[in-house]
PDB file of C-alpha atoms in Angstrom:
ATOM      1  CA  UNK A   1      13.370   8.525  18.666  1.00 39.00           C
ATOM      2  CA  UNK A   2      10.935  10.869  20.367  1.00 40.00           C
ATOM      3  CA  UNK A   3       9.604  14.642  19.102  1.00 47.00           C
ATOM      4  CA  UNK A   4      11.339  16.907  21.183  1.00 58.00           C
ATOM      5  CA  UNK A   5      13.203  19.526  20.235  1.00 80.00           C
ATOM      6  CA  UNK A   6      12.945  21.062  16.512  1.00 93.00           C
ATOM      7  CA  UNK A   7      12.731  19.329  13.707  1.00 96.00           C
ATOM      8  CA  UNK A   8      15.773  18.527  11.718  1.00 97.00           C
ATOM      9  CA  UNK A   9      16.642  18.704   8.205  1.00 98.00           C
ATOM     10  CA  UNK A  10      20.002  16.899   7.306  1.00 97.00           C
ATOM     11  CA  UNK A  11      21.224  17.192   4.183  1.00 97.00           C
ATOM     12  CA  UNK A  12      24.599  15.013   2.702  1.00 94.00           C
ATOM     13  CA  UNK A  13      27.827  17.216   2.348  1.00 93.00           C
ATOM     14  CA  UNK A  14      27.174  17.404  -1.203  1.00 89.00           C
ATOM     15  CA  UNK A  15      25.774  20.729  -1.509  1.00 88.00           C
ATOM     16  CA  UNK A  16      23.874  20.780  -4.992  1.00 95.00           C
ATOM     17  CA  UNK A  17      21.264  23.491  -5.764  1.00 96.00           C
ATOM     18  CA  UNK A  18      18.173  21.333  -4.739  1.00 98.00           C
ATOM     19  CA  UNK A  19      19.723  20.594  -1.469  1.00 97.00           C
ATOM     20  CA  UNK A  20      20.177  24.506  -0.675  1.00 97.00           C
ATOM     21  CA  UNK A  21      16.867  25.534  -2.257  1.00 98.00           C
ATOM     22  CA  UNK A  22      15.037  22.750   0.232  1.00 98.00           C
ATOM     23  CA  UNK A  23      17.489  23.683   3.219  1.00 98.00           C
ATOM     24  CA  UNK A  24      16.631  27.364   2.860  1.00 98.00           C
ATOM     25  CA  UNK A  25      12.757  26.176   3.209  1.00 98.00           C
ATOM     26  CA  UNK A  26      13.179  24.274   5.582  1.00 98.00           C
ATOM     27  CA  UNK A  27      14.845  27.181   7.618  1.00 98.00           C
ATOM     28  CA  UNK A  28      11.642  29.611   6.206  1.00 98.00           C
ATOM     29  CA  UNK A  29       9.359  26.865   8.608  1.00 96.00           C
ATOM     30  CA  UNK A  30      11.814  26.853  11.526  1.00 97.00           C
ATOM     31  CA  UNK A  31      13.808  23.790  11.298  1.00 97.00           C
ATOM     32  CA  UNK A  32      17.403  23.043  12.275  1.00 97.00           C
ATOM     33  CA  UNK A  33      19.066  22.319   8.921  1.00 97.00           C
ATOM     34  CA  UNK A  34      22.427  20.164   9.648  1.00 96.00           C
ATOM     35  CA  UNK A  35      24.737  19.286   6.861  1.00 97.00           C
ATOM     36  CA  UNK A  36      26.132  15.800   7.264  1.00 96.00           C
ATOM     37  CA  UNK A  37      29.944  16.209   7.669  1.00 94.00           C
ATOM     38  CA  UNK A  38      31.079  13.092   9.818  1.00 92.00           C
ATOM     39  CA  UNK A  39      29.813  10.861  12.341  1.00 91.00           C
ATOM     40  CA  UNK A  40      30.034  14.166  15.118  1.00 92.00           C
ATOM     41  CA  UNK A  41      27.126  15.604  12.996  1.00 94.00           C
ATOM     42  CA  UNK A  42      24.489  12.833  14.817  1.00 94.00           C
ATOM     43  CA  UNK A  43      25.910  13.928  17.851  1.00 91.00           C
ATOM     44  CA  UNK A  44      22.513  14.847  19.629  1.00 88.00           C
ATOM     45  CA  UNK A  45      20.322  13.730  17.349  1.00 90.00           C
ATOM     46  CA  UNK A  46      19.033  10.705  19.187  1.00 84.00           C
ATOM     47  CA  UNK A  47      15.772  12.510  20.549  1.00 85.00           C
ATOM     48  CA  UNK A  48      15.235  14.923  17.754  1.00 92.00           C
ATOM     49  CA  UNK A  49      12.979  14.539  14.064  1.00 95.00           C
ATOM     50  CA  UNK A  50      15.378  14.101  11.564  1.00 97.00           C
ATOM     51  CA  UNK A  51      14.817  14.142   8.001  1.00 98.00           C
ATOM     52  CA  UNK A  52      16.884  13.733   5.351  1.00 98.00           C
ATOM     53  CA  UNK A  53      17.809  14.848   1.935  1.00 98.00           C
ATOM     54  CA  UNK A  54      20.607  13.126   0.523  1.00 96.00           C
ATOM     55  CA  UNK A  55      22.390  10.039  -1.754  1.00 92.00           C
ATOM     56  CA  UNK A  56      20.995   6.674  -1.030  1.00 90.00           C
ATOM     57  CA  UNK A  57      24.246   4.915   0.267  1.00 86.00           C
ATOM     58  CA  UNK A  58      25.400   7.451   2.888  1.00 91.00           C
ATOM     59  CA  UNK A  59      21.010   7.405   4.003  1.00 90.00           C
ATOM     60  CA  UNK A  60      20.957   3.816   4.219  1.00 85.00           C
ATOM     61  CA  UNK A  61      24.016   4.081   7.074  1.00 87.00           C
ATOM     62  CA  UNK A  62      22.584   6.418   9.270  1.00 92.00           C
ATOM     63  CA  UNK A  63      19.174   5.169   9.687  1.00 90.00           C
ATOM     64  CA  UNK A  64      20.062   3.324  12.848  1.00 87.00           C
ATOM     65  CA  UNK A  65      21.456   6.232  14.716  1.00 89.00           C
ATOM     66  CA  UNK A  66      18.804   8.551  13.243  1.00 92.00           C
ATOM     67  CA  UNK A  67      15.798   6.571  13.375  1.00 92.00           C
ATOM     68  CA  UNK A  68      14.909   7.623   9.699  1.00 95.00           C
ATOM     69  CA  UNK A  69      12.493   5.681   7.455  1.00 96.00           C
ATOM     70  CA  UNK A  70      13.148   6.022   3.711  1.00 96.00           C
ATOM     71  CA  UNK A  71      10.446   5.578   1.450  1.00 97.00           C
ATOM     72  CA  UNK A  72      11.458   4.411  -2.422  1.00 95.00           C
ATOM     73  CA  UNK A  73       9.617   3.243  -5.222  1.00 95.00           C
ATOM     74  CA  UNK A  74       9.688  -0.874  -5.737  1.00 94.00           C
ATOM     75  CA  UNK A  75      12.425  -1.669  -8.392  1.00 90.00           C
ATOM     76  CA  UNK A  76      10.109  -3.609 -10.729  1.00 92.00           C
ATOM     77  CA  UNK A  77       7.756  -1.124 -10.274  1.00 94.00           C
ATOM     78  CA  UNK A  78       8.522   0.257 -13.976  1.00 94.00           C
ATOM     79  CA  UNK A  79       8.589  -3.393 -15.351  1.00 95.00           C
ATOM     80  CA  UNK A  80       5.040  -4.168 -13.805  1.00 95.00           C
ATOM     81  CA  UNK A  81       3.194  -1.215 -15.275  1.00 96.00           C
ATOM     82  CA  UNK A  82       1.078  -1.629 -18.156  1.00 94.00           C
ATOM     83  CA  UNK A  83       2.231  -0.706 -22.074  1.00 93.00           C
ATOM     84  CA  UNK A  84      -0.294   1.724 -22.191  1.00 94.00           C
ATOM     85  CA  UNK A  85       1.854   3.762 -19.261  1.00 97.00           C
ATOM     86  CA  UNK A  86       5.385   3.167 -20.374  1.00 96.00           C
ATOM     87  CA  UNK A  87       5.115   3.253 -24.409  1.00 93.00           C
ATOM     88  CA  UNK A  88       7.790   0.718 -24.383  1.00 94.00           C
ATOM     89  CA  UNK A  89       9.372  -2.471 -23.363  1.00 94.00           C
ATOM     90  CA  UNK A  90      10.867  -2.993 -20.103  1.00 96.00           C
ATOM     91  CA  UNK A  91      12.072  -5.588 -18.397  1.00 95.00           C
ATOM     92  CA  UNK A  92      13.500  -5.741 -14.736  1.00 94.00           C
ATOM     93  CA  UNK A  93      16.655  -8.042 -14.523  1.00 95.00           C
ATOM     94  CA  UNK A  94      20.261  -8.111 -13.171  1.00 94.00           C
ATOM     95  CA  UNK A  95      23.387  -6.914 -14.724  1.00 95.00           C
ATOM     96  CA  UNK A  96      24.857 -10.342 -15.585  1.00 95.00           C
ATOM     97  CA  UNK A  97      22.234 -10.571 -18.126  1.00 96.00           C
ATOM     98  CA  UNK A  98      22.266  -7.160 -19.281  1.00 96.00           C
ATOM     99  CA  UNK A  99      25.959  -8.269 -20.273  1.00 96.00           C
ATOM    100  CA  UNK A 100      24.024 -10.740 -22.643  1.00 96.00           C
ATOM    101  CA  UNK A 101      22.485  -8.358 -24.575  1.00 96.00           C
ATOM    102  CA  UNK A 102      23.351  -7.595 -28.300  1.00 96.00           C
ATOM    103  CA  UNK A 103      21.512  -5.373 -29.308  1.00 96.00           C
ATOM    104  CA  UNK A 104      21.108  -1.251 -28.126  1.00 96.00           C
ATOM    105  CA  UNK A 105      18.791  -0.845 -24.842  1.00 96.00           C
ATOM    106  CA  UNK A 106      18.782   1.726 -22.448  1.00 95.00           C
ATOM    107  CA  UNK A 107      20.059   0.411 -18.933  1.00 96.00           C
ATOM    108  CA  UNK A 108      19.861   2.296 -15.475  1.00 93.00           C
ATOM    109  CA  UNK A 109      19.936   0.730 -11.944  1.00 91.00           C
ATOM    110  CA  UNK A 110      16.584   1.288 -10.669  1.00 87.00           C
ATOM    111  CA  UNK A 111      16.987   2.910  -7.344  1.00 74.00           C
ATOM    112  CA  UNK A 112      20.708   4.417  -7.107  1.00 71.00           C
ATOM    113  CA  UNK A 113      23.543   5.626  -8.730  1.00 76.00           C
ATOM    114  CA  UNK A 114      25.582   2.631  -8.899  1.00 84.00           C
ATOM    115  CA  UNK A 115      26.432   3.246 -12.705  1.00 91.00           C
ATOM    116  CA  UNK A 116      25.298   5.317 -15.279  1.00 90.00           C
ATOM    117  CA  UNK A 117      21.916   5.398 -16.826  1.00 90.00           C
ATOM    118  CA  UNK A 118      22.230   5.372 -20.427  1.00 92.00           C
ATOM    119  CA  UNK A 119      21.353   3.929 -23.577  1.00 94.00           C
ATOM    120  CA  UNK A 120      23.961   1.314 -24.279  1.00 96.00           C
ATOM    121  CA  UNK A 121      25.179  -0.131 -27.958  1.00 96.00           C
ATOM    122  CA  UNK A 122      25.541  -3.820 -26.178  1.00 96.00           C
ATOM    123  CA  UNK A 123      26.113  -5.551 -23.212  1.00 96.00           C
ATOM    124  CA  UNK A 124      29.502  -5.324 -23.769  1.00 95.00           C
ATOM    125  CA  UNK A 125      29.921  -1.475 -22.881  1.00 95.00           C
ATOM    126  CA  UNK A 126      28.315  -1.719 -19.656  1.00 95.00           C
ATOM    127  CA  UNK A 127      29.953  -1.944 -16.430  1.00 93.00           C
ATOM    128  CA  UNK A 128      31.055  -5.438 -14.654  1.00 87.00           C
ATOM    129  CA  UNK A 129      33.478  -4.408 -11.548  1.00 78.00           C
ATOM    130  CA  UNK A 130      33.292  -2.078  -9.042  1.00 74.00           C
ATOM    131  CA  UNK A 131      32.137  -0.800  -5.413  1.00 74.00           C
ATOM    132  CA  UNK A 132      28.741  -1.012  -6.193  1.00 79.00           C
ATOM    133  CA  UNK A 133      28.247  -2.800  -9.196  1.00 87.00           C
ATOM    134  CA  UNK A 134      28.050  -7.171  -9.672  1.00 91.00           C
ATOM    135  CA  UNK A 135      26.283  -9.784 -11.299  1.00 93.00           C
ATOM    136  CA  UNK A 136      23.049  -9.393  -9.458  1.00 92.00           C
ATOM    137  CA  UNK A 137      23.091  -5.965  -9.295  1.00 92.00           C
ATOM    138  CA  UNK A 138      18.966  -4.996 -10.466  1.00 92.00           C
ATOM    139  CA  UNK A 139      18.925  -3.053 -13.408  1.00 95.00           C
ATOM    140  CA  UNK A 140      15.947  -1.870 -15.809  1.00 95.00           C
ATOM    141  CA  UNK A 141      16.302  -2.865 -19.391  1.00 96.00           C
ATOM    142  CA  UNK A 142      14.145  -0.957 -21.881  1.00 95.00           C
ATOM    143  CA  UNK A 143      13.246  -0.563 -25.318  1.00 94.00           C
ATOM    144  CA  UNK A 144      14.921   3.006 -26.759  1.00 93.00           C
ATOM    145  CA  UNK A 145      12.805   5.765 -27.109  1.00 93.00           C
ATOM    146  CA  UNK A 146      13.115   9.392 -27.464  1.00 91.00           C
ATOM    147  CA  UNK A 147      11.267  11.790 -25.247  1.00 94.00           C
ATOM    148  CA  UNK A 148      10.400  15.152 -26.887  1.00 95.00           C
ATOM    149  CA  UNK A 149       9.809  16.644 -23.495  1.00 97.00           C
ATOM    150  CA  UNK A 150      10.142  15.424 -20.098  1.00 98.00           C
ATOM    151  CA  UNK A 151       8.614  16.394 -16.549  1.00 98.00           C
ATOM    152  CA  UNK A 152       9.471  15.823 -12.925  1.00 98.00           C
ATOM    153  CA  UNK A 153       6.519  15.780 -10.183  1.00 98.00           C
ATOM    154  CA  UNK A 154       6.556  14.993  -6.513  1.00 98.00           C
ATOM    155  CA  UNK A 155       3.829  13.192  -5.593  1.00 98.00           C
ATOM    156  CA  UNK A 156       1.954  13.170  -2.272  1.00 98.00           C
ATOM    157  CA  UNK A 157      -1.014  11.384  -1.053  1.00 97.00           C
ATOM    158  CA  UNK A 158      -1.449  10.559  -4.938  1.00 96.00           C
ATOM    159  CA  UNK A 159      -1.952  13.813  -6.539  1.00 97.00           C
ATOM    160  CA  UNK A 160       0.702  16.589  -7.865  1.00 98.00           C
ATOM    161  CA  UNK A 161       2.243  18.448  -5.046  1.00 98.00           C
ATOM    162  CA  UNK A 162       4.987  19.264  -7.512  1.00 98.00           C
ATOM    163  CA  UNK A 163       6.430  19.572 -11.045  1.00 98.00           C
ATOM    164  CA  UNK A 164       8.943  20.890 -13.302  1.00 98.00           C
ATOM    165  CA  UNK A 165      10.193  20.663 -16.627  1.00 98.00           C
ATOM    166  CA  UNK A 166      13.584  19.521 -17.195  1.00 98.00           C
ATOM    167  CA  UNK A 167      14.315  18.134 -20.599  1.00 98.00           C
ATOM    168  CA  UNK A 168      13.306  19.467 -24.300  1.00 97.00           C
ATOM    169  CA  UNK A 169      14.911  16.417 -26.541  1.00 94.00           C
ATOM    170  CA  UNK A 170      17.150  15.240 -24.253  1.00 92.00           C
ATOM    171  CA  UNK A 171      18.768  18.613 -23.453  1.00 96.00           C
ATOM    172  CA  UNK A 172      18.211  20.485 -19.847  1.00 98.00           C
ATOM    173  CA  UNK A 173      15.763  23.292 -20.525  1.00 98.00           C
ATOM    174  CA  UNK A 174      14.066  23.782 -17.057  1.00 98.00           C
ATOM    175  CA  UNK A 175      10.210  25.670 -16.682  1.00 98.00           C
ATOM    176  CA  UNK A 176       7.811  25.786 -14.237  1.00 98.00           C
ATOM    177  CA  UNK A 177       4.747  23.190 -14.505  1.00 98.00           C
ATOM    178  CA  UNK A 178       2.407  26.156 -13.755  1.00 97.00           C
ATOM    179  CA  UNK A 179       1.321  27.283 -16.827  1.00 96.00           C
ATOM    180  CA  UNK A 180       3.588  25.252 -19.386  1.00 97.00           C
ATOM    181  CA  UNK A 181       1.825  24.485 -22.791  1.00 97.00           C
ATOM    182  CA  UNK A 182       1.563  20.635 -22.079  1.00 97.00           C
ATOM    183  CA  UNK A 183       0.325  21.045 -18.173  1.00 98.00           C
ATOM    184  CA  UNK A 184      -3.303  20.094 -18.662  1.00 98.00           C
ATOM    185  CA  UNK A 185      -2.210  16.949 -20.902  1.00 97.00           C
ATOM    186  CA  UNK A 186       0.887  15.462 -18.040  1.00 98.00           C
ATOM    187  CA  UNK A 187      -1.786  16.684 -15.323  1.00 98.00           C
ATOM    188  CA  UNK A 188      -4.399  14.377 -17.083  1.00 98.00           C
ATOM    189  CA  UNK A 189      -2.244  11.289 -17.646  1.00 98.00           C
ATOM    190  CA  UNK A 190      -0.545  11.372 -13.965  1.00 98.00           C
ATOM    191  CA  UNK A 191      -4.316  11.488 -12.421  1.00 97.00           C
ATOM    192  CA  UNK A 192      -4.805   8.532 -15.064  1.00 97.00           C
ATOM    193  CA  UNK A 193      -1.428   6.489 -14.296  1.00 97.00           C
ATOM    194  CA  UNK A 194      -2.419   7.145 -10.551  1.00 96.00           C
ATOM    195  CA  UNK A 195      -5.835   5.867 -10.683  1.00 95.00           C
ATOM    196  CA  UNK A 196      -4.671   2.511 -12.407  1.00 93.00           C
ATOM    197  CA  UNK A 197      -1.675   1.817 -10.016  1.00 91.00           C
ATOM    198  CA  UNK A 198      -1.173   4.271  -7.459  1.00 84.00           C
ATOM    199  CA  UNK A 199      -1.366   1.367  -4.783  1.00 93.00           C
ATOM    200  CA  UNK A 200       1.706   0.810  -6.334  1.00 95.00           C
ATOM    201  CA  UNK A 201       3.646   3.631  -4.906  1.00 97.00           C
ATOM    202  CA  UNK A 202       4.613   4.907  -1.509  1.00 98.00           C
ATOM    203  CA  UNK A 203       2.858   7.826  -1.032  1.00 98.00           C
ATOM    204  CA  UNK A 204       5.711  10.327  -1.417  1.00 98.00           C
ATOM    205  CA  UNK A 205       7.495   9.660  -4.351  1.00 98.00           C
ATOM    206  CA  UNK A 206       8.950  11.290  -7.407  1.00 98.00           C
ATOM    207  CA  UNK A 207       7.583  10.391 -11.051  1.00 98.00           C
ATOM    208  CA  UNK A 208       8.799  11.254 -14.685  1.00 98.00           C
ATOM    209  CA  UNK A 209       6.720  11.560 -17.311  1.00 98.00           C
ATOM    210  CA  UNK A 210       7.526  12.436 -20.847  1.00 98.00           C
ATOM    211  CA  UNK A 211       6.203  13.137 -24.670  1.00 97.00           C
ATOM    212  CA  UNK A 212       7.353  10.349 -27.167  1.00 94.00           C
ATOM    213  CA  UNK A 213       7.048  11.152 -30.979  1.00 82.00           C
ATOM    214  CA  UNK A 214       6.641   8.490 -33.739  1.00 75.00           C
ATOM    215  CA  UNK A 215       9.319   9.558 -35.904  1.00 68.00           C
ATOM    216  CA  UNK A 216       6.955   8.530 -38.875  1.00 67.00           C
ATOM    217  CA  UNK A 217       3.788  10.335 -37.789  1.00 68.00           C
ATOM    218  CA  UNK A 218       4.761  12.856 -35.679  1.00 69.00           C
ATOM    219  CA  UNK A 219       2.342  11.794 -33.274  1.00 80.00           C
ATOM    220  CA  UNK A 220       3.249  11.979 -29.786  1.00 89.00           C
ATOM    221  CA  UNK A 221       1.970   9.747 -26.513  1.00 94.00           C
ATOM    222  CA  UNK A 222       2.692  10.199 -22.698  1.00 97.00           C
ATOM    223  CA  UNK A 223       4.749   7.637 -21.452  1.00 97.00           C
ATOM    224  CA  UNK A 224       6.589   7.142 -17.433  1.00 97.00           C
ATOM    225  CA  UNK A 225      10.372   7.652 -18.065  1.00 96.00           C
ATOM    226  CA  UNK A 226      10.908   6.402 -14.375  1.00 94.00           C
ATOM    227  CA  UNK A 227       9.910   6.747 -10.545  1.00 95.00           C
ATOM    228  CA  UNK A 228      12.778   7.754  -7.770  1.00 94.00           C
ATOM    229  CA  UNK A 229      12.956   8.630  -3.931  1.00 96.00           C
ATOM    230  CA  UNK A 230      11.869  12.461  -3.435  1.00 98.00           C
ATOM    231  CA  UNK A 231      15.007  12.856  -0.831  1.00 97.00           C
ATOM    232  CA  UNK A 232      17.616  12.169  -3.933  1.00 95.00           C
ATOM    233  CA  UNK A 233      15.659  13.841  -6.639  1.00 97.00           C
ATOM    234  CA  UNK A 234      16.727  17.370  -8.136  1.00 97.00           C
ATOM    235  CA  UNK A 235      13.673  19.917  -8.310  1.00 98.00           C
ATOM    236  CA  UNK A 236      14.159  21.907 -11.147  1.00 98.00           C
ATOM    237  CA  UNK A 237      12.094  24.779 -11.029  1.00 98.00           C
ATOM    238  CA  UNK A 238       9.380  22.844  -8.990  1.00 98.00           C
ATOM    239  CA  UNK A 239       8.518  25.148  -6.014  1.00 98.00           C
ATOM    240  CA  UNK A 240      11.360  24.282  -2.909  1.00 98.00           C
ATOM    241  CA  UNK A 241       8.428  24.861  -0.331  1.00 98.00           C
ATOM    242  CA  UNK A 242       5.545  21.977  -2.414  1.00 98.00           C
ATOM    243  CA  UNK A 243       8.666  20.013  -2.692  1.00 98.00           C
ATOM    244  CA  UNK A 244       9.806  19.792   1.066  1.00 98.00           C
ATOM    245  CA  UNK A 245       6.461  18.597   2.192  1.00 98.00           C
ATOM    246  CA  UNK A 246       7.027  15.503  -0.407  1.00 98.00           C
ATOM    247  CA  UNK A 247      11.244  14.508   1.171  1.00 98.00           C
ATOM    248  CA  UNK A 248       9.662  15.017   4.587  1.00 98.00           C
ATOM    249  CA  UNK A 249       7.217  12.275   4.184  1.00 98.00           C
ATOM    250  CA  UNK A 250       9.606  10.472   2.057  1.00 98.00           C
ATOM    251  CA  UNK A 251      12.292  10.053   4.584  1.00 97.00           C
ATOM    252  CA  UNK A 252      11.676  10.971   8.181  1.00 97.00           C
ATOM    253  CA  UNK A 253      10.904   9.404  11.937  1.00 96.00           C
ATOM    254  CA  UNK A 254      10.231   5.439  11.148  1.00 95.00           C
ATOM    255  CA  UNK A 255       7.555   5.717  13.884  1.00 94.00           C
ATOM    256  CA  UNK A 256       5.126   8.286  11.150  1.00 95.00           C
ATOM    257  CA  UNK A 257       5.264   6.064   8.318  1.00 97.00           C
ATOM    258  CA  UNK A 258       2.011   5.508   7.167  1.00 97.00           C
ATOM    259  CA  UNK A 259       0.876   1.444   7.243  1.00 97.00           C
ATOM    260  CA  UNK A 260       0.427   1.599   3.744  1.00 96.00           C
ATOM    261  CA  UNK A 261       4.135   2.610   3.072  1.00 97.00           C
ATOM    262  CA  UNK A 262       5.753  -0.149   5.587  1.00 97.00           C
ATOM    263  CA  UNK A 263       6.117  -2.199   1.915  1.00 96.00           C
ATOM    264  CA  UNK A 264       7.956   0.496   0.349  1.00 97.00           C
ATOM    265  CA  UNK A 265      10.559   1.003   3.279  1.00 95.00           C
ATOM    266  CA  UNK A 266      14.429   1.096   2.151  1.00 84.00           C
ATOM    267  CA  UNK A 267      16.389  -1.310   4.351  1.00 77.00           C
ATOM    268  CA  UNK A 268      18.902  -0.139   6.345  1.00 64.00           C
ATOM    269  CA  UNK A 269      22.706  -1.391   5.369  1.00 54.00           C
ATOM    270  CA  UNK A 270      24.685  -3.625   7.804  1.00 45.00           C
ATOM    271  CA  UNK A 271      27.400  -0.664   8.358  1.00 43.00           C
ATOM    272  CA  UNK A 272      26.065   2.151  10.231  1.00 47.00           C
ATOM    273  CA  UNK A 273      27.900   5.671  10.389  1.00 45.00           C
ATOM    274  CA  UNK A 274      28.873   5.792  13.781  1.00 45.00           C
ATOM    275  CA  UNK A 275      30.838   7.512  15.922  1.00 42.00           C
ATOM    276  CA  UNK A 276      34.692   7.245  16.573  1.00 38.00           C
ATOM    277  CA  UNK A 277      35.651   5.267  20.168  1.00 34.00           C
ATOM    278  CA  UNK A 278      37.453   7.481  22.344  1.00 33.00           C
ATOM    279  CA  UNK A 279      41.128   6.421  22.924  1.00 30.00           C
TER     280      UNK A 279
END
């Protein structure tokens, strides 16, 4: 796929407020902003600079026809890091043995949406058919903690491009990072986290960060809640324009991705979106 033409911003059909916050940015720097309606949509495409904002599943089957590279955190990568970064126990597995468990654990698929992440009373309650779920589907299981606060921040080149709050106690309650009481403290522990494992990570890529409290002390540490792919992650009230800069590195023309990211590259599926046969 060559450079000719302006850049394009495709977005999935699914118009949520990120993806029109990030489409009207895109539009402030001159791109083509395309929302992906059916296989006509590529139509053209072949010799433009597509990016993408979007769900992981419908991504993964246009990459052929697009030429897009998606960039995406390693599924372990939350398993690997040190106690010192998570504040608790977790172990990368699959589902079939997450159905083992008897005990309460908190249980998310590590890269998509396949089933709900949430803190589960036993293996029992979670899923075991459908579409996208199976025995050896990866899942993270970890230790239950409670976050007083929680943060989102886009990451580029290994420093803050980005951030938001989003959660106070597990409720949505949204603020700028700019100026929020605990900014110096998450701004300190990211550059810390970063500095010990940022090899770790492509180099666009969304992080979240929040406050746990011992319930007995009161005293609170920083701990990773999880890492996700910019071009599926909402932005709260992280600013649209810092935010852009991080999905178009994330997913964009496979040709710019950096050598050091060709580890973290999402592979494409085996059923590309393509385009009806004429009769």
């Amino acid at each position: 796929m060559g450079d000719t033409g302006t850049p394009v911003l495709l977005t999935s059909a699914q118009r949520t407020g990120t993806a029109v916050l990030l489409a009207e940015a895109a539009e402030r720097r001159g791109m083509d902003v395309r929302v992906l309606t059916g296989p006509h949509t590529l139509d053209g495409l072949d010799e433009r600079t597509v990016h993408w904002y979007g769900g992981p599943f419908t991504a993964r089957r246009i990459t052929d026809r697009t030429g897009l590279a998606l960039l995406e955190p390693p599924d372990d990568w939350l398993a690997r890091l040190p106690e010192e970064f998570t504040g608790r126990r977790i172990e990368a597995s699959t589902l079939s043995k997450a159905w083992e468990l008897r005990r309460p654990a908190f249980v998310k698929p590590p890269g998509d949406k396949s089933f709900p992440a949430a803190v589960y009373a036993d293996g029992t309650r979670l899923p075991r058919t459908g579409k996208r779920v199976g025995p050896d589907t990866p899942v993270l299981i970890s230790e239950v903690v409670t976050f007083a606060v929680e943060y989102r921040l886009f990451l580029l080149d290994r420093r803050i491009a980005a951030g938001s709050r989003y959660a106070v106690h597990g409720r949505l309650d949204v603020a700028p990072l700019h100026r929020d009481r605990y900014e110096r403290h998450v701004r300190r522990f990211v550059r810390r986290l970063l500095e010990t494992t940022g090899d770790l990570l492509p180099s666009a890529v969304t992080v979240d960060i929040g406050l746990v409290r011992d319930p007995e002390s009161g005293r609170g540490r920083w701990a990773v809640v999880e890492a996700n792919m910019p071009w599926f992650s909402h932005c709260y009230a992280a600013p649209p324009d810092a935010v852009l800069d991080v999905v178009l590195r994330a997913a964009g023309p496979r040709e710019r991705v950096l050598p050091s990211d060709r580890r973290f590259l999402r592979p494409a599926a085996h059923s590309p979106l393509r385009a009806p046969r004429a009769p």
